[in-house]
C-alpha positions as a printed NumPy array, in Angstrom:
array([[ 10.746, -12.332,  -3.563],
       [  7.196, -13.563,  -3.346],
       [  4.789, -11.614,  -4.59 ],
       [  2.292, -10.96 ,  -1.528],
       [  0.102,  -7.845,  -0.226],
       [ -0.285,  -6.477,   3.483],
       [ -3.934,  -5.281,   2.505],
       [ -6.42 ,  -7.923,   3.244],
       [-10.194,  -8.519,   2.402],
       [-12.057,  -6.46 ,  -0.053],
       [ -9.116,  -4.089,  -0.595],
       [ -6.835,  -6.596,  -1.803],
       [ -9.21 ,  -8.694,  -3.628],
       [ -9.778,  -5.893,  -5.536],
       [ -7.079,  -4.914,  -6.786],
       [ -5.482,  -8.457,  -8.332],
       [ -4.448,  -7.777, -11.818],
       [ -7.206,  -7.5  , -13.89 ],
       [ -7.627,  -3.881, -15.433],
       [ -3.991,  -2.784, -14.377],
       [ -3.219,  -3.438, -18.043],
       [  0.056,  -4.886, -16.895],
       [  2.259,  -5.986, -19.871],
       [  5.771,  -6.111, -20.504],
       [  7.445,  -3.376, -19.616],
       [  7.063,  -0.707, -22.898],
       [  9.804,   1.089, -24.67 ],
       [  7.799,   4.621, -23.913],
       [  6.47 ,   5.06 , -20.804],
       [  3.163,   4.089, -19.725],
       [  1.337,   4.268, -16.626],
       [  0.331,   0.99 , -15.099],
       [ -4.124,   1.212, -16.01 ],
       [ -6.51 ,   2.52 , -17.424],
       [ -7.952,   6.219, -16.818],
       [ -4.78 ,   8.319, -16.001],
       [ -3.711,  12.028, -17.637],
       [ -0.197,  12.716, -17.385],
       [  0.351,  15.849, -15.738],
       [  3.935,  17.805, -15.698],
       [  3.719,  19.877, -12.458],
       [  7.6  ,  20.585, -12.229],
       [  9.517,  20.404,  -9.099],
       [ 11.837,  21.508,  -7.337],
       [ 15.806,  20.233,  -6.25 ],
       [ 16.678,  19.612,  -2.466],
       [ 20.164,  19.179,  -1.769],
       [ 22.533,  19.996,   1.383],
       [ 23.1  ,  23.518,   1.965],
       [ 26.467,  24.822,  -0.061],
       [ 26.746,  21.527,  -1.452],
       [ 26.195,  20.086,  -5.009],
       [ 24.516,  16.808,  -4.579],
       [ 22.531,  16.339,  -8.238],
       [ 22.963,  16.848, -11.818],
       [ 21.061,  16.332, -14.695],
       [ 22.039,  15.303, -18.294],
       [ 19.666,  16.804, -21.075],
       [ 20.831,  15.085, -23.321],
       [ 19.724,  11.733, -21.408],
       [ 17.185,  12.927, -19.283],
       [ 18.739,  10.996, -16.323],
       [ 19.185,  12.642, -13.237],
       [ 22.308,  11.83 , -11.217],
       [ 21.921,  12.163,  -7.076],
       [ 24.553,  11.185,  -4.52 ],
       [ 24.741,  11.721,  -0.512],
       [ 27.425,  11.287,   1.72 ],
       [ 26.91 ,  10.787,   5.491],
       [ 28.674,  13.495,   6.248],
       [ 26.205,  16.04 ,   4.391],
       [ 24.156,  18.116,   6.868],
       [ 21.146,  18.369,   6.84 ],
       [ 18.717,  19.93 ,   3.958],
       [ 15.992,  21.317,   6.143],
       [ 17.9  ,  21.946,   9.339],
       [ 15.743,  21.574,  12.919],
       [ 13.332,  20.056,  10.679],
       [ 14.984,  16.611,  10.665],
       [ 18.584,  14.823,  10.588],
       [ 18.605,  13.662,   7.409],
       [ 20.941,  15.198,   3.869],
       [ 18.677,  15.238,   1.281],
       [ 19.451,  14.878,  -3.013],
       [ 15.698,  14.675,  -3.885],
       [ 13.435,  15.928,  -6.306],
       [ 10.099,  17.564,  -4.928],
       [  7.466,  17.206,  -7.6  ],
       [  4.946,  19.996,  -7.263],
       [  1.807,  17.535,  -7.385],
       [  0.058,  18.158,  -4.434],
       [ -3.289,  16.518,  -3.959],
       [ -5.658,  15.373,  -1.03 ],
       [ -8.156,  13.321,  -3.312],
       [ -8.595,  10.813,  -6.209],
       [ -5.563,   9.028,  -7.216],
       [ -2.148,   9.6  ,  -8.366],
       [  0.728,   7.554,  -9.599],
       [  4.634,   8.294, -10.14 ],
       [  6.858,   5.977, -12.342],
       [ 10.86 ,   5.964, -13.726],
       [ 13.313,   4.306, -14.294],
       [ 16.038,   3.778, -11.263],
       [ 19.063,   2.596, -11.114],
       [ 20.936,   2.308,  -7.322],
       [ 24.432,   2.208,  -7.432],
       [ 25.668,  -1.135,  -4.729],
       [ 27.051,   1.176,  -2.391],
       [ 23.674,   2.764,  -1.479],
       [ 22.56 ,   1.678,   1.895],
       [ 19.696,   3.044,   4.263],
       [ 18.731,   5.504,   1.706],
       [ 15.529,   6.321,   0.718],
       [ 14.913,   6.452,  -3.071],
       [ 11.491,   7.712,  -3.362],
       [  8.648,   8.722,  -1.5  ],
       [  4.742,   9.65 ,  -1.053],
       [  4.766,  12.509,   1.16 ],
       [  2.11 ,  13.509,   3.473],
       [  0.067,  11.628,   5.716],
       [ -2.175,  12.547,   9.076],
       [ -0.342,  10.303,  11.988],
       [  3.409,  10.826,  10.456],
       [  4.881,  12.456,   7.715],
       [  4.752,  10.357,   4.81 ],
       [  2.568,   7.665,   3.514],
       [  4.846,   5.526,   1.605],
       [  8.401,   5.003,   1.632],
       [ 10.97 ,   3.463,  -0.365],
       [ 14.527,   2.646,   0.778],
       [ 17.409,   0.637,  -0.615],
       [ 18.604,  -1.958,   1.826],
       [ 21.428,  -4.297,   1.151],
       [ 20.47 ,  -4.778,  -2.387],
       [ 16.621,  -4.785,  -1.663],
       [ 13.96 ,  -2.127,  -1.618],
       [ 11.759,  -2.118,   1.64 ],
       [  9.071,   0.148,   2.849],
       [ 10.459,   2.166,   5.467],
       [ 13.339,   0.192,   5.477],
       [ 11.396,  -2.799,   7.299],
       [ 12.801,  -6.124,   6.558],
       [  9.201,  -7.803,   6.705],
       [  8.506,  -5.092,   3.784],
       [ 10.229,  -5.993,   1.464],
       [  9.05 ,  -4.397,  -2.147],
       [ 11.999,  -6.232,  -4.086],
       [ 14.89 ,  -7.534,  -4.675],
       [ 17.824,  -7.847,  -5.929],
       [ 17.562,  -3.979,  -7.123],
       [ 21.765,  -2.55 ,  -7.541],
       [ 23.5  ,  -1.588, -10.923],
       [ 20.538,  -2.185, -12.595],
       [ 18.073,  -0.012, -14.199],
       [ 14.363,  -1.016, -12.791],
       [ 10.887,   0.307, -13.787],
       [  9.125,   1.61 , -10.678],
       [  5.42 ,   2.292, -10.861],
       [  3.431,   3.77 ,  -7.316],
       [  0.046,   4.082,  -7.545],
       [ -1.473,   6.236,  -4.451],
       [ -5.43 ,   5.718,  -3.692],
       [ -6.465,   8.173,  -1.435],
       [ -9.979,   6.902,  -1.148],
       [ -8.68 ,   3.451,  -0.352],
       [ -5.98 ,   4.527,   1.445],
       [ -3.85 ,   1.935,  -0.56 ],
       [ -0.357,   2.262,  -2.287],
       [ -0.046,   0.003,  -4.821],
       [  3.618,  -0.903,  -6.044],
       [  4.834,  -2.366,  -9.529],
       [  8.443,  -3.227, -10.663],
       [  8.953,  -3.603, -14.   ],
       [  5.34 ,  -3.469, -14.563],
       [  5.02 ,  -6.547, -12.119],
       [  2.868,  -6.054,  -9.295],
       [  5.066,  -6.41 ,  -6.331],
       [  2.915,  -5.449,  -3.302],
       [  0.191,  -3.135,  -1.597],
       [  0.744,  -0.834,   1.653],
       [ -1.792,   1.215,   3.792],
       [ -0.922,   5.054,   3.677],
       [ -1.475,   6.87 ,   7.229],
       [ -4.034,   9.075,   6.632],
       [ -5.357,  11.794,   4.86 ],
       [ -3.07 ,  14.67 ,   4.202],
       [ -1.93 ,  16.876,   1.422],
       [  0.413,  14.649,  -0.968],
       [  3.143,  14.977,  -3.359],
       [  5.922,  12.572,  -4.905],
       [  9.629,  13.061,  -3.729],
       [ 12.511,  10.723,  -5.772],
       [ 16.234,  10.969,  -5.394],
       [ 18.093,  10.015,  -1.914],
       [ 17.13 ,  10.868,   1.919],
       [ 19.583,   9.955,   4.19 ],
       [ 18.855,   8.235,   6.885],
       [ 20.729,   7.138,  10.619],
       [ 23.031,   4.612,   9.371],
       [ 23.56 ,   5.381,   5.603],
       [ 26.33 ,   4.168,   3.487],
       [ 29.325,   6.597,   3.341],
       [ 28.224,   7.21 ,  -0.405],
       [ 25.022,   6.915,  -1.747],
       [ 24.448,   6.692,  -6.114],
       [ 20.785,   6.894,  -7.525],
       [ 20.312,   7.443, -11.605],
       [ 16.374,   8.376, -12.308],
       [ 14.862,   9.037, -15.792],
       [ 11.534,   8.481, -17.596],
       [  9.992,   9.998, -14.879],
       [  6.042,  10.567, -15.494],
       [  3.406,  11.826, -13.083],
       [ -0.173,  10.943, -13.812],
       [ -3.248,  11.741, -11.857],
       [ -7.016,  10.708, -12.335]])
């Protein structure tokens, strides 16, 4: 995929490349700039009521999440979606924050939504990412496409959020990929893991690890 951004004039002048301190991706991890403090505000596990939809390997730190389209839903009356996610307990309304792992999407993952910047003042969220057909797309839009291809392979993915800008800013593998608007103000937080959506796979696979959360 091309690299391209759907910010234009100062915003996405701005941002370019210089002082991301992009380099190949590291053997630690390392957030994509300059500035950040890595925070560790836990979170919590989502997953279908009475069912068992995530595991997590200490001795690999990799966290194991599947969905089937059968699941109900995790917040019932709240929306019609199963849901194997992690709910990282960094909630902010200001400055800037910035999530990164390592993912790896099994190829039978399909209208699934892999991670997420929640909260936002005309919807709910202000960034989504979902695996399509061996691609990852905001909101599952084809003209949004983030990149590609993305199953049975582990992938570095780095989201920066600017609240003052309004800008999400998203790297793969420490490449800078593209730059969304958010939808307004709102109090934020970083979800990763699966969301099922209207017209899922039977069986979704997602594998996360590394995962940092750094604020400034």
């Amino acid at each position: 995929m091309r690299r391209r951004t759907l910010l234009g004039g100062a915003a996405a002048t701005g941002l370019g490349l210089t002082g991301w301190g992009l380099t190949a991706a590291p053997a630690e991890a390392a957030p994509i700039g300059s500035g950040w403090t890595e925070i560790d505000p836990g979170y919590t596990v989502h997953q279908p009521p009475d069912r068992t939809r995530h595991e997590y390997n200490s001795s690999t730190g990799e966290h194991h999440f599947w969905l089937y389209d059968t699941d109900p839903s995790t917040f019932p009356g709240q929306d019609s979606g199963p849901r194997s996610e992690l709910r990282f307990k960094n909630d902010y309304t200001s400055g800037q924050a910035q999530f990164e792992c390592d993912m790896r999407v099994k190829s039978s993952a399909y209208n699934v939504c892999v991670m997420q910047v929640f909260g936002a003042e005309t919807q709910a969220t202000a960034f989504m990412a979902l695996a399509m057909g061996n691609s990852l797309n905001n909101y599952g839009k084809a003209d949004q496409e983030i990149y590609s291809p993305i199953y049975d392979t582990y992938l570095r993915l780095n989201v920066v959020h600017d609240t003052t800008t309004r800008s999400v800013h998203v790297f793969v593998n420490r490449e800078f990929r593209v730059t969304f608007k958010d939808h307004g103000p709102g109090t934020h937080y970083f979800k990763c893991g699966l969301y099922g959506r209207d017209g899922m796979s039977a069986r979704s696979d997602n594998y996360i690890k590394n995962i940092h959360v750094y604020r400034k």
